[in-house]
Coordinates of C-alpha atoms and ligand atoms in Angstrom, one line a residue:
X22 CA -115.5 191.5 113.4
X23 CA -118.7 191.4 115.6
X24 CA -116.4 191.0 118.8
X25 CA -114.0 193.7 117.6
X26 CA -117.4 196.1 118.0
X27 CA -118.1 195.0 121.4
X28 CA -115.3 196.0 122.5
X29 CA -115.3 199.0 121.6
X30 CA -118.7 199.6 122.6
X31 CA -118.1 198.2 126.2
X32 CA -114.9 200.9 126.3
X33 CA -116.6 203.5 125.4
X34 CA -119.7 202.5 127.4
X35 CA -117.1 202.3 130.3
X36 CA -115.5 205.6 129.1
X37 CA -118.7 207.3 129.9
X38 CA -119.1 205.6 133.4
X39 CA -116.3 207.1 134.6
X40 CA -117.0 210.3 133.6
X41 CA -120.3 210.5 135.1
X42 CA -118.6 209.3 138.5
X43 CA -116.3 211.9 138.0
X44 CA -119.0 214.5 137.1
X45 CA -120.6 212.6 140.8
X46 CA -117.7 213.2 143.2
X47 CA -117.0 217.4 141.7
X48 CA -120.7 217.5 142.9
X49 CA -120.3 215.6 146.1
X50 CA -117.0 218.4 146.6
X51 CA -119.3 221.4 146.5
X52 CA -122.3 220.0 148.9
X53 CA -119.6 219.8 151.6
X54 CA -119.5 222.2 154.3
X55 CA -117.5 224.9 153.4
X56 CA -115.2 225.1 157.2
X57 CA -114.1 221.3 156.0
X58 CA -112.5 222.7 153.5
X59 CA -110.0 224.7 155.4
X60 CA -108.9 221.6 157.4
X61 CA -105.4 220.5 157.7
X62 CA -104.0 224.6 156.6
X63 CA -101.0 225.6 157.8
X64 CA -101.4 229.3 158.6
X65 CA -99.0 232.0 159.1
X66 CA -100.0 235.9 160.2
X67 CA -97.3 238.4 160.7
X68 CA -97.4 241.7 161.4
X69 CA -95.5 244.3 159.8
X70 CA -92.8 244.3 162.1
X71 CA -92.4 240.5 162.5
X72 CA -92.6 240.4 166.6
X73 CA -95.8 239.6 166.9
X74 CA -98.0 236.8 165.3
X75 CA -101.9 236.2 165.3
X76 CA -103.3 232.5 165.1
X77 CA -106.8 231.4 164.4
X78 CA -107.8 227.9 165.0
X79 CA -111.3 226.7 164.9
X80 CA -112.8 223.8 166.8
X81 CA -116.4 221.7 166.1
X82 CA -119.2 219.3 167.2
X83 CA -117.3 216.8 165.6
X84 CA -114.6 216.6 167.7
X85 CA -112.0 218.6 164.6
X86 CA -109.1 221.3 164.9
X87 CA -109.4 222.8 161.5
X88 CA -105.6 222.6 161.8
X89 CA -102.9 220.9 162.4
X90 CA -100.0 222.8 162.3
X91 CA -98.9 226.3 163.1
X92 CA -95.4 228.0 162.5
X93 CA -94.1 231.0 164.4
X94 CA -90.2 232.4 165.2
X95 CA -88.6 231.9 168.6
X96 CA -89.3 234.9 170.4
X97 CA -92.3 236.3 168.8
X98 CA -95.4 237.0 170.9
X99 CA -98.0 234.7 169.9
X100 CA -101.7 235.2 170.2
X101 CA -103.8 232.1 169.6
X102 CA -107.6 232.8 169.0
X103 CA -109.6 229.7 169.3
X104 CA -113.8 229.7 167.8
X105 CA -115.6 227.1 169.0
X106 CA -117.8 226.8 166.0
X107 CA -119.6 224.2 167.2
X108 CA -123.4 224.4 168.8
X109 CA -122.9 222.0 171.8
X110 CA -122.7 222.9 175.6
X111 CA -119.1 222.6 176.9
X112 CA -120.0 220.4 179.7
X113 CA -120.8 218.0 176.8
X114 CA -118.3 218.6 173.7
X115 CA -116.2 220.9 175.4
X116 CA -112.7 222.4 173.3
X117 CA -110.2 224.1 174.3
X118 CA -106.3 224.9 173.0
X119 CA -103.6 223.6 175.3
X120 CA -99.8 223.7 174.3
X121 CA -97.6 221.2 176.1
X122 CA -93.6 222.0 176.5
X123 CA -91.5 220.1 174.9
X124 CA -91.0 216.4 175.4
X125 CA -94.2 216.1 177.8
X126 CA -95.9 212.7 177.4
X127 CA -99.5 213.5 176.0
X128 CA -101.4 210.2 176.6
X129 CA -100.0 210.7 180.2
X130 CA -101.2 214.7 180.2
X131 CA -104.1 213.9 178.9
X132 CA -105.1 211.1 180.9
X133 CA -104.2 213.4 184.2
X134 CA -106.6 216.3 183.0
X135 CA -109.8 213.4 182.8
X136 CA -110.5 213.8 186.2
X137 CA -109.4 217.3 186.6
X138 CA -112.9 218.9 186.0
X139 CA -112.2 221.3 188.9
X140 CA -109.3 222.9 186.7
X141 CA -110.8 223.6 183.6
X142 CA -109.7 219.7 182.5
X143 CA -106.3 220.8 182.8
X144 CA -104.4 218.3 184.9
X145 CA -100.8 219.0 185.1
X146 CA -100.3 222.9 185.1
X147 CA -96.5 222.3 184.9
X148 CA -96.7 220.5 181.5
X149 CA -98.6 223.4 179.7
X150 CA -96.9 226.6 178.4
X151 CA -100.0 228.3 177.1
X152 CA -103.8 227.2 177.2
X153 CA -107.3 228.8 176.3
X154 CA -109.7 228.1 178.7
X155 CA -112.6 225.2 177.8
X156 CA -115.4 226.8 175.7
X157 CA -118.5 225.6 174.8
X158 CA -120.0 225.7 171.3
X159 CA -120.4 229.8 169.4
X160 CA -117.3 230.9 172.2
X161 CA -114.1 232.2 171.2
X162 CA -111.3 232.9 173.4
X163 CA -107.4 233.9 172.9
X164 CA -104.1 233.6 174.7
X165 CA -101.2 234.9 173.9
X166 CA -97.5 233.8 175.1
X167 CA -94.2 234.0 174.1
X168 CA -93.4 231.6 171.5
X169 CA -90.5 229.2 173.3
X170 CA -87.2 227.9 171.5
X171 CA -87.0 226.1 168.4
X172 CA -88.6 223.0 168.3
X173 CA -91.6 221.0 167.9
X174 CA -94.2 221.5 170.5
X175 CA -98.1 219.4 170.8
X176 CA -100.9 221.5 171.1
X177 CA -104.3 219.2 171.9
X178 CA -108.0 220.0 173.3
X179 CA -107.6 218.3 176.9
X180 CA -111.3 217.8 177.1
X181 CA -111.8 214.1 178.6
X182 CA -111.2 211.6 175.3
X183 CA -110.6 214.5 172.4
X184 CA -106.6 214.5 172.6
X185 CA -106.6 211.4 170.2
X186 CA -107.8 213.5 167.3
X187 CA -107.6 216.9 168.7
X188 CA -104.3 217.7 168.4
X189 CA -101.5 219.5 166.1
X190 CA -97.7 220.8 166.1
X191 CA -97.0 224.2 166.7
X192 CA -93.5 224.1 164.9
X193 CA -90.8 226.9 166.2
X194 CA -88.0 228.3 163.7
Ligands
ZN210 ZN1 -112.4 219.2 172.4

């Protein structure tokens, strides 16, 4: 009888632990910062008549794309804004928005734009369909280009060692 009790005291004891960790981590969700909270979307902006698509991407101090993946439709002009929403000088935690045709080797790419300071860290030009020049932190720049044939194409921030987790898909349809 007396260890029937205990155990239902020590699972309802351990009833109400978890509820005040789960009370914990709710609060933990709020206190983050509220551009973490868009990472990893998937966004999609057409205008009315289909041709023509605006992209925002957003990129910080700590070395993050708020995204990972864009979709447009073969054919339609693209205009990619990038915010550097960071606070750091660009010589030091420089971003910028570089999409690579299809196939290209982005380790390689990546490793050839290192050492090219003198070219806005872009290192092959023939690799690169569209790019955003490098920005430093509270910029924002845009390109726009045509959006190539279906397919799956890298986009990554060439700035010397951010490729690795700077980068996303820009899927075609
Ligand atoms: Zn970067």
């Amino acid at each position: 009888m007396k260890t029937k009790f205990l155990t239902i005291l020590s699972a309802s004891m351990l009833l109400y632990s978890c509820g005040e960790k789960k009370e914990q981590k709710i609060e933990e969700t709020i206190l983050e910062e509220p551009t973490q909270k868009t990472e990893e979307k998937t966004e999609e902006v057409v205008s009315t008549d289909g041709k023509e698509v605006s992209l925002t991407i957003e990129a910080n101090d700590q070395m993050k794309f708020n995204k990972s993946e864009f979709k447009v439709k073969e054919g339609q002009k693209v205009t990619l804004t990038l915010k550097n929403v960071g606070k750091m000088d660009k010589t030091s935690m420089g971003h910028n928005w570089v999409l690579l045709k299809e196939g290209t080797d982005v380790a390689d790419f990546a490793n050839k734009s290192m050492s090219a300071q003198d070219k806005d860290y872009i290192g092959d030009e023939s690799k690169v369909i569209a790019h955003t020049k490098m920005t430093g932190g509270g910029e924002t720049v845009s390109v726009t280009f045509d959006a190539p044939k279906k397919g799956s194409y890298d986009f990554i921030c060439s700035f010397p060692g951010h490729y690795a987790q700077m980068k996303g898909k820009l899927i075609v349809e």
